[in-house]
Short mmCIF file of C-alpha atoms in Angstrom, two decimals:
data_model
loop_
_atom_site.label_atom_id
_atom_site.label_comp_id
_atom_site.label_asym_id
_atom_site.label_seq_id
_atom_site.Cartn_x
_atom_site.Cartn_y
_atom_site.Cartn_z
CA MET A 1 38.61 -211.10 -11.67
CA LYS A 2 37.68 -209.03 -8.64
CA VAL A 3 40.35 -206.47 -9.52
CA ARG A 4 39.01 -206.24 -13.09
CA ALA A 5 35.45 -205.87 -11.77
CA ILE A 6 36.46 -203.06 -9.40
CA MET A 7 38.38 -201.32 -12.18
CA ALA A 8 35.43 -201.61 -14.54
CA ALA A 9 33.07 -200.16 -11.96
CA LEU A 10 35.44 -197.28 -11.30
CA CYS A 11 35.76 -196.49 -14.96
CA ALA A 12 31.94 -196.62 -15.34
CA THR A 13 31.52 -193.99 -12.59
CA GLY A 14 34.29 -191.80 -14.01
CA LEU A 15 36.52 -192.19 -10.93
CA MET A 16 39.39 -193.50 -12.95
CA ALA A 17 39.26 -190.75 -15.51
CA GLY A 18 42.60 -189.16 -16.10
CA ILE A 19 44.84 -191.85 -14.62
CA SER A 20 46.31 -193.07 -17.87
CA ALA A 21 49.80 -191.89 -18.80
CA ALA A 22 48.47 -190.30 -22.02
CA GLN A 23 45.93 -188.22 -20.16
CA ALA A 24 48.25 -187.26 -17.32
CA ALA A 25 50.75 -186.01 -19.82
CA GLU A 26 48.32 -183.99 -21.95
CA SER A 27 48.15 -180.24 -21.30
CA VAL A 28 45.15 -178.40 -22.61
CA GLU A 29 45.64 -174.77 -23.56
CA VAL A 30 42.37 -172.88 -23.59
CA LEU A 31 41.95 -169.47 -25.15
CA HIS A 32 38.97 -167.38 -23.96
CA TRP A 33 37.95 -163.86 -22.91
CA TRP A 34 36.17 -164.65 -19.68
CA THR A 35 38.05 -162.40 -17.28
CA SER A 36 35.41 -160.62 -15.21
CA GLY A 37 34.46 -161.92 -11.72
CA GLY A 38 31.47 -163.97 -12.71
CA GLU A 39 33.08 -165.14 -15.89
CA SER A 40 36.26 -166.30 -14.18
CA LYS A 41 34.26 -168.24 -11.66
CA ALA A 42 32.31 -169.94 -14.44
CA VAL A 43 35.33 -171.02 -16.50
CA GLY A 44 36.93 -172.22 -13.28
CA VAL A 45 34.22 -174.94 -13.24
CA LEU A 46 35.60 -176.41 -16.51
CA LYS A 47 39.16 -176.12 -15.28
CA ASP A 48 38.32 -178.00 -12.15
CA ASP A 49 36.48 -180.66 -14.07
CA MET A 50 39.37 -181.20 -16.48
CA THR A 51 41.93 -181.23 -13.72
CA LYS A 52 39.94 -183.93 -11.89
CA GLN A 53 40.14 -186.02 -15.08
CA GLY A 54 43.94 -185.84 -15.02
CA TYR A 55 44.58 -183.03 -17.62
CA THR A 56 46.82 -180.06 -17.04
CA TRP A 57 44.96 -176.79 -17.67
CA LYS A 58 46.91 -173.96 -19.37
CA ASP A 59 44.84 -170.82 -19.17
CA PHE A 60 45.04 -168.36 -22.14
CA ALA A 61 42.72 -165.56 -21.04
CA VAL A 62 42.58 -162.42 -23.17
CA ALA A 63 40.65 -159.50 -21.63
CA GLY A 64 37.98 -157.70 -23.67
CA GLY A 65 34.21 -158.25 -23.39
CA ALA A 66 33.42 -158.82 -27.01
CA GLY A 67 36.51 -160.98 -27.72
CA ALA A 68 38.13 -158.86 -30.40
CA ALA A 69 41.52 -158.96 -28.68
CA ALA A 70 41.15 -162.73 -28.16
CA MET A 71 40.46 -163.33 -31.85
CA THR A 72 43.60 -161.31 -32.75
CA ALA A 73 45.68 -163.44 -30.37
CA LEU A 74 44.09 -166.64 -31.78
CA LYS A 75 44.99 -165.71 -35.38
CA THR A 76 48.61 -165.00 -34.29
CA GLN A 77 48.82 -168.39 -32.51
CA VAL A 78 47.37 -170.39 -35.49
CA ILE A 79 49.50 -168.65 -38.05
CA SER A 80 52.68 -169.28 -35.98
CA GLY A 81 51.77 -173.00 -35.74
CA ASN A 82 50.93 -172.81 -31.98
CA ALA A 83 47.17 -173.27 -32.06
CA PRO A 84 45.61 -173.72 -28.65
CA THR A 85 43.81 -176.95 -27.74
CA ALA A 86 40.50 -175.06 -27.62
CA ALA A 87 39.33 -171.51 -28.23
CA GLN A 88 36.19 -169.58 -27.51
CA ILE A 89 34.49 -168.79 -30.82
CA LYS A 90 30.89 -167.97 -31.89
CA GLY A 91 28.49 -168.02 -34.72
CA PRO A 92 29.58 -167.90 -38.38
CA LEU A 93 33.27 -167.74 -37.27
CA ILE A 94 33.01 -171.43 -36.37
CA LYS A 95 32.49 -172.44 -40.04
CA ASP A 96 35.10 -169.93 -41.16
CA TRP A 97 37.80 -171.66 -39.06
CA ALA A 98 36.51 -175.07 -40.15
CA ASP A 99 36.82 -174.05 -43.83
CA GLN A 100 40.52 -173.28 -43.23
CA GLY A 101 41.02 -176.93 -42.36
CA VAL A 102 42.49 -176.26 -38.94
CA LEU A 103 39.79 -177.80 -36.68
CA VAL A 104 39.25 -181.37 -35.57
CA ASN A 105 36.16 -183.51 -35.76
CA ILE A 106 34.64 -184.16 -32.24
CA ASP A 107 31.75 -186.40 -33.38
CA GLN A 108 33.05 -189.10 -31.04
CA ALA A 109 32.11 -186.94 -28.08
CA ALA A 110 28.72 -185.73 -29.53
CA GLY A 111 26.64 -188.84 -29.68
CA ASP A 112 23.49 -187.39 -28.13
CA TRP A 113 23.89 -183.73 -29.02
CA LYS A 114 21.42 -183.48 -31.90
CA LYS A 115 18.40 -184.45 -29.76
CA ASN A 116 19.61 -182.30 -26.84
CA LEU A 117 20.24 -179.01 -28.61
CA PRO A 118 17.88 -176.40 -30.13
CA PRO A 119 17.98 -176.98 -33.93
CA GLN A 120 19.20 -173.38 -34.52
CA ILE A 121 22.20 -173.99 -32.28
CA ASP A 122 22.92 -177.53 -33.29
CA LYS A 123 23.41 -176.34 -36.83
CA ILE A 124 26.00 -173.74 -35.78
CA MET A 125 28.15 -176.35 -34.03
CA GLN A 126 28.71 -178.32 -37.22
CA ALA A 127 30.71 -177.89 -40.43
CA ASP A 128 30.30 -180.25 -43.38
CA GLY A 129 28.09 -182.57 -41.31
CA HIS A 130 30.58 -182.99 -38.47
CA TYR A 131 30.66 -181.42 -34.97
CA VAL A 132 33.66 -179.10 -34.57
CA ALA A 133 32.43 -177.01 -31.61
CA ALA A 134 30.86 -177.62 -28.17
CA PRO A 135 28.37 -175.06 -26.85
CA PHE A 136 28.52 -173.92 -23.21
CA SER A 137 25.30 -172.06 -22.59
CA VAL A 138 22.74 -169.64 -24.00
CA HIS A 139 22.73 -165.97 -23.09
CA ARG A 140 19.65 -163.90 -23.73
CA VAL A 141 20.85 -160.49 -24.99
CA ASN A 142 17.60 -158.54 -24.78
CA TRP A 143 17.55 -158.00 -21.03
CA LEU A 144 16.97 -154.83 -19.00
CA TYR A 145 18.44 -154.89 -15.49
CA ILE A 146 16.86 -152.64 -12.88
CA ASN A 147 18.07 -151.64 -9.43
CA LYS A 148 15.00 -152.36 -7.29
CA ALA A 149 15.70 -149.72 -4.71
CA ALA A 150 16.09 -147.13 -7.42
CA LEU A 151 12.83 -148.17 -9.04
CA ASP A 152 11.00 -148.06 -5.65
CA LYS A 153 12.49 -144.66 -4.84
CA ALA A 154 11.29 -143.35 -8.20
CA GLY A 155 7.90 -144.86 -7.67
CA GLY A 156 7.96 -146.51 -11.02
CA LYS A 157 7.00 -149.97 -12.42
CA VAL A 158 8.94 -152.33 -14.68
CA PRO A 159 8.48 -150.89 -18.23
CA THR A 160 7.09 -153.03 -21.01
CA THR A 161 6.85 -150.33 -23.69
CA TRP A 162 9.14 -147.46 -24.63
CA PRO A 163 6.77 -144.82 -23.36
CA GLU A 164 6.75 -146.60 -20.00
CA PHE A 165 10.53 -146.87 -20.11
CA PHE A 166 11.00 -143.11 -20.64
CA ALA A 167 8.49 -142.40 -17.93
CA VAL A 168 10.54 -144.49 -15.47
CA ALA A 169 13.79 -142.86 -16.60
CA ASP A 170 12.28 -139.45 -16.03
CA LYS A 171 11.10 -140.43 -12.52
CA MET A 172 14.61 -141.68 -11.68
CA LYS A 173 16.18 -138.55 -12.97
CA ALA A 174 13.74 -136.44 -10.92
CA ALA A 175 14.67 -138.52 -7.85
CA GLY A 176 18.40 -137.78 -8.31
CA ILE A 177 19.19 -141.17 -9.81
CA MET A 178 21.22 -141.57 -12.97
CA PRO A 179 18.71 -143.52 -15.09
CA ILE A 180 20.97 -145.67 -17.36
CA ALA A 181 24.44 -147.17 -16.83
CA MET A 182 26.11 -147.53 -20.17
CA GLY A 183 29.60 -148.49 -21.29
CA GLY A 184 31.47 -146.84 -24.13
CA GLN A 185 32.54 -149.62 -26.47
CA PRO A 186 31.28 -150.37 -29.97
CA TRP A 187 29.78 -153.75 -29.09
CA GLN A 188 27.81 -152.18 -26.26
CA ASP A 189 26.46 -149.52 -28.61
CA LEU A 190 25.49 -152.33 -31.07
CA THR A 191 23.84 -154.37 -28.26
CA LEU A 192 21.58 -151.51 -27.29
CA TRP A 193 20.74 -150.70 -30.96
CA GLU A 194 19.86 -154.34 -31.78
CA ASP A 195 17.65 -154.41 -28.68
CA VAL A 196 15.68 -151.48 -30.13
CA VAL A 197 15.56 -153.20 -33.59
CA LEU A 198 14.09 -156.21 -31.83
CA SER A 199 11.44 -154.12 -30.18
CA GLN A 200 9.97 -153.54 -33.68
CA GLY A 201 9.17 -157.25 -33.81
CA ALA A 202 11.12 -160.52 -34.38
CA ASP A 203 10.16 -160.69 -38.06
CA PHE A 204 11.45 -157.10 -38.57
CA TYR A 205 14.66 -158.08 -36.80
CA LYS A 206 15.16 -161.17 -38.94
CA LYS A 207 14.48 -159.28 -42.17
CA ALA A 208 16.88 -156.47 -41.16
CA LEU A 209 19.70 -158.17 -39.43
CA VAL A 210 19.64 -161.77 -40.65
CA ASP A 211 18.36 -161.39 -44.20
CA LEU A 212 19.83 -157.85 -44.64
CA ASP A 213 16.76 -156.88 -46.62
CA GLN A 214 17.33 -153.41 -48.10
CA LYS A 215 13.65 -152.42 -47.97
CA THR A 216 13.51 -153.20 -44.23
CA LEU A 217 16.81 -151.47 -43.53
CA THR A 218 15.59 -148.32 -45.14
CA SER A 219 12.04 -148.35 -43.68
CA ASP A 220 10.27 -145.86 -41.48
CA LYS A 221 10.53 -148.42 -38.72
CA MET A 222 14.30 -148.29 -38.90
CA LEU A 223 14.17 -144.50 -38.71
CA GLN A 224 12.18 -145.01 -35.51
CA VAL A 225 14.90 -147.30 -34.21
CA PHE A 226 17.56 -144.61 -34.52
CA ASP A 227 15.21 -141.97 -33.13
CA THR A 228 14.52 -144.19 -30.11
CA VAL A 229 18.27 -144.88 -29.58
CA ARG A 230 18.93 -141.17 -29.67
CA LYS A 231 16.33 -140.53 -27.02
CA ILE A 232 17.73 -143.28 -24.79
CA GLN A 233 21.16 -141.64 -25.03
CA GLY A 234 19.76 -138.59 -23.26
CA TYR A 235 19.75 -140.62 -20.08
CA PHE A 236 23.44 -141.67 -20.09
CA ASP A 237 26.08 -140.07 -17.90
CA THR A 238 28.98 -138.16 -19.53
CA GLY A 239 31.67 -140.55 -18.30
CA ARG A 240 30.81 -143.62 -20.31
CA THR A 241 33.65 -143.33 -22.92
CA GLY A 242 35.84 -146.47 -22.77
CA ARG A 243 33.83 -147.94 -19.86
CA ASP A 244 33.65 -151.75 -19.85
CA TRP A 245 30.34 -153.51 -19.50
CA ASN A 246 31.02 -154.94 -16.05
CA LEU A 247 31.89 -151.49 -14.69
CA ALA A 248 28.46 -150.29 -15.91
CA THR A 249 26.87 -153.27 -14.26
CA ALA A 250 28.75 -152.43 -11.03
CA MET A 251 27.07 -148.97 -11.16
CA VAL A 252 23.64 -150.60 -11.03
CA ILE A 253 24.84 -153.00 -8.34
CA ASN A 254 26.24 -150.21 -6.16
CA ASN A 255 23.23 -147.93 -6.46
CA LYS A 256 25.03 -145.52 -8.76
CA ALA A 257 22.51 -146.04 -11.64
CA GLY A 258 19.00 -147.31 -12.13
CA MET A 259 19.07 -149.50 -15.26
CA GLN A 260 21.33 -151.23 -17.78
CA PHE A 261 20.73 -152.84 -21.13
CA MET A 262 22.92 -155.96 -21.17
CA GLY A 263 22.84 -159.67 -21.90
CA ASP A 264 22.28 -162.10 -18.99
CA TRP A 265 26.05 -162.56 -18.42
CA ALA A 266 25.58 -159.46 -16.31
CA LYS A 267 23.63 -161.54 -13.90
CA GLY A 268 26.89 -163.34 -13.06
CA GLU A 269 28.23 -160.01 -11.73
CA PHE A 270 25.09 -159.53 -9.57
CA ALA A 271 25.55 -163.02 -8.19
CA ASN A 272 29.23 -162.47 -7.57
CA ALA A 273 28.25 -159.38 -5.55
CA ASN A 274 25.81 -161.43 -3.52
CA LYS A 275 22.81 -159.70 -4.93
CA LYS A 276 19.54 -161.57 -5.36
CA ALA A 277 17.09 -161.38 -8.22
CA GLY A 278 13.75 -160.07 -7.13
CA SER A 279 14.88 -158.41 -4.00
CA ASP A 280 18.04 -156.47 -4.96
CA TYR A 281 17.56 -156.23 -8.69
CA LEU A 282 14.96 -157.00 -11.35
CA CYS A 283 15.48 -158.38 -14.87
CA ALA A 284 12.95 -157.87 -17.58
CA PRO A 285 12.85 -158.18 -21.41
CA VAL A 286 13.82 -154.96 -23.17
CA PRO A 287 10.60 -153.03 -23.71
CA GLY A 288 8.64 -154.41 -26.64
CA THR A 289 10.64 -157.66 -26.84
CA ASP A 290 8.88 -159.99 -24.34
CA LYS A 291 7.95 -162.52 -27.09
CA ALA A 292 11.40 -162.62 -28.62
CA TYR A 293 14.83 -163.86 -27.64
CA THR A 294 18.19 -162.82 -29.09
CA PHE A 295 20.60 -165.61 -28.36
CA ASN A 296 24.32 -165.53 -27.84
CA VAL A 297 25.98 -168.92 -27.56
CA ASP A 298 29.50 -169.31 -26.21
CA SER A 299 31.31 -172.28 -27.75
CA PHE A 300 34.77 -173.81 -27.86
CA VAL A 301 36.24 -175.08 -31.14
CA PHE A 302 39.11 -177.55 -31.12
CA PHE A 303 42.23 -177.05 -33.17
CA GLN A 304 44.55 -179.62 -34.74
CA GLN A 305 47.53 -180.09 -32.55
CA LYS A 306 51.08 -180.53 -33.85
CA GLY A 307 51.51 -183.84 -35.66
CA GLN A 308 47.84 -184.79 -35.22
CA LYS A 309 44.84 -184.59 -37.56
CA ALA A 310 42.32 -186.20 -35.15
CA ALA A 311 41.00 -184.93 -31.86
CA THR A 312 43.17 -185.67 -28.84
CA PRO A 313 41.84 -187.44 -25.73
CA GLY A 314 41.88 -184.08 -23.93
CA GLN A 315 39.80 -182.41 -26.65
CA LEU A 316 37.21 -185.22 -26.69
CA ALA A 317 37.08 -185.16 -22.89
CA MET A 318 36.56 -181.39 -22.81
CA ALA A 319 33.79 -181.51 -25.44
CA LYS A 320 32.01 -184.28 -23.62
CA THR A 321 32.37 -182.52 -20.21
CA ILE A 322 31.00 -179.22 -21.60
CA MET A 323 27.79 -180.85 -22.84
CA SER A 324 27.26 -183.00 -19.73
CA PRO A 325 24.04 -182.02 -17.70
CA GLU A 326 26.11 -181.53 -14.57
CA PHE A 327 28.58 -179.14 -16.12
CA GLN A 328 25.81 -177.30 -18.01
CA GLU A 329 24.04 -176.61 -14.77
CA GLN A 330 27.08 -175.56 -12.75
CA PHE A 331 28.55 -173.37 -15.43
CA SER A 332 25.40 -171.41 -16.06
CA LEU A 333 24.77 -170.95 -12.30
CA ASN A 334 28.04 -169.08 -12.16
CA LYS A 335 27.90 -167.38 -15.54
CA GLY A 336 24.36 -165.98 -15.42
CA SER A 337 23.31 -167.97 -18.54
CA VAL A 338 20.93 -170.83 -19.00
CA PRO A 339 22.03 -174.35 -20.13
CA VAL A 340 22.18 -174.85 -23.88
CA ARG A 341 21.42 -178.51 -23.39
CA LEU A 342 17.66 -179.09 -23.33
CA GLY A 343 16.08 -180.75 -20.33
CA VAL A 344 18.61 -179.69 -17.67
CA SER A 345 16.93 -179.04 -14.38
CA MET A 346 16.38 -175.36 -13.56
CA ALA A 347 15.55 -176.05 -9.86
CA LYS A 348 18.72 -174.35 -8.61
CA PHE A 349 18.38 -171.34 -10.75
CA ASP A 350 16.99 -167.94 -9.77
CA ASP A 351 13.79 -166.38 -11.12
CA CYS A 352 15.58 -164.54 -13.89
CA ALA A 353 17.18 -167.68 -15.28
CA LYS A 354 13.85 -169.60 -14.98
CA LYS A 355 12.14 -166.87 -16.96
CA SER A 356 14.93 -166.82 -19.50
CA TYR A 357 14.58 -170.58 -20.05
CA ALA A 358 10.82 -170.51 -20.29
CA ASP A 359 10.96 -167.54 -22.70
CA GLU A 360 13.54 -169.35 -24.76
CA GLN A 361 11.39 -172.43 -25.24
CA ALA A 362 8.41 -170.22 -26.12
CA ALA A 363 10.48 -168.20 -28.63
CA ILE A 364 11.75 -171.32 -30.25
CA GLN A 365 8.22 -172.55 -30.84
CA ALA A 366 6.89 -169.15 -31.92
CA GLY A 367 9.67 -168.12 -34.30
CA GLY A 368 11.03 -165.40 -32.11
CA TYR A 369 14.39 -167.10 -31.41
CA VAL A 370 16.96 -164.94 -33.31
CA PRO A 371 20.73 -164.69 -33.39
CA SER A 372 22.46 -161.68 -31.95
CA LEU A 373 24.21 -159.44 -34.42
CA ALA A 374 26.20 -157.68 -31.71
CA HIS A 375 27.58 -160.88 -30.36
CA GLY A 376 28.77 -162.63 -33.48
CA MET A 377 25.86 -164.91 -34.11
CA ALA A 378 24.07 -163.38 -37.13
CA GLN A 379 26.62 -162.17 -39.69
CA SER A 380 30.24 -162.40 -40.74
CA ASP A 381 32.80 -160.22 -38.99
CA ALA A 382 33.00 -157.95 -42.07
CA THR A 383 29.18 -157.26 -42.22
CA ALA A 384 28.76 -156.98 -38.51
CA GLY A 385 31.75 -154.73 -38.25
CA ALA A 386 30.46 -152.38 -40.99
CA ILE A 387 27.06 -152.14 -39.29
CA SER A 388 28.71 -151.57 -35.95
CA ASP A 389 30.66 -148.70 -37.35
CA VAL A 390 27.45 -147.06 -38.50
CA VAL A 391 25.88 -147.44 -35.08
CA THR A 392 28.90 -146.25 -33.17
CA LYS A 393 29.24 -143.21 -35.39
CA PHE A 394 25.60 -142.36 -34.85
CA MET A 395 25.86 -142.76 -31.07
CA ASN A 396 29.02 -140.68 -30.81
CA SER A 397 28.02 -137.78 -33.10
CA SER A 398 25.13 -135.53 -33.89
CA GLN A 399 24.29 -137.45 -37.05
CA ASP A 400 20.59 -137.47 -37.93
CA SER A 401 18.61 -140.72 -38.23
CA LYS A 402 17.91 -140.42 -41.95
CA SER A 403 21.58 -140.31 -42.92
CA ALA A 404 22.27 -143.09 -40.43
CA VAL A 405 19.70 -145.31 -42.14
CA GLN A 406 21.29 -144.61 -45.52
CA ALA A 407 24.71 -145.56 -44.10
CA LEU A 408 23.20 -148.69 -42.58
CA ALA A 409 21.84 -149.88 -45.93
CA LYS A 410 25.19 -149.40 -47.56
CA ALA A 411 27.05 -151.21 -44.69
CA ALA A 412 24.73 -154.21 -44.96
CA LYS A 413 26.16 -154.87 -48.46
CA THR A 414 29.72 -155.38 -47.05
CA LYS A 415 30.99 -158.91 -47.52
#
């Protein structure tokens, strides 16, 4: 009886997790695109947690910030009958994979999720009334990062409007500082562009990029969006072609540039370089977007394994681990995000993360919580890809704003 009591106590505290033969024998293959310094450190938290539970971690990392290469690799694996245990997928793509009948139901691991997730995100994790994906964290996309030393040298202040932003950029330029670090990939172009769309108001953003309303897409406000983006481009350096996002972030970290438009995963790079928010760098909402929040949610979906229709013990353990308060906290501390699970303590987080979490809660209540188009949360791949092509063409040519708006309206009809 004493032995049974001790074993029960150990099981209750999780200390016996992973000792069964089934668990010890199960290998979990995980496909993701977290390959930068801060990202690798974050995913390492899950690897360590799963290893402690007795599972063998098989890492399937595919480099590429927006995940396009990873999605190509995933399709190849699934078609060949070698689907990974779990794969990083976002937004509408979750339902697309579920509709193909290749995902498993993880309801068994999701008992308390509904009350602990924002409604907008809880809905995305389900297909046909069942949970098929586990969310890691929430990234705010509409952030502007500023090198504090560069701002101080230029004698500027954190900009809250576009006129203030351009004034700061001009002061940095006059002080011999490259104003904006920018990468040269389509998803980075689209990230900047959607930031400017959001600066016209959350309602405008929703009508344009969620509802794809033709009147909004062809409005004078949309012309202003393209005009503003063109003006911002005047502060880029000439070497951005092909530059990855984390290399642009490194330019701000290493005093090579003053500012960067990027989601809060960039904060993981600052943390990895031992830079502190408030003293080494500042984070602020993109000018004109302080009341809004474009969200990007990283999630894992779980694929049917050979000979099995139901979730394996490893898949259920992974889903449950991902949504545990302890993991949510530790993962986001490394990733630069904020916990997707509501109610997780923010005590250990820096000022940027605390502001992100507070702004998120306010935006949810005020209707300013909107899905990122650039990061796969708002539209199908086909529609988002067509819009991305329009933006990238505009930003890499001398095309005028009027013809870009016309192209945008046409692209939005792509299904």
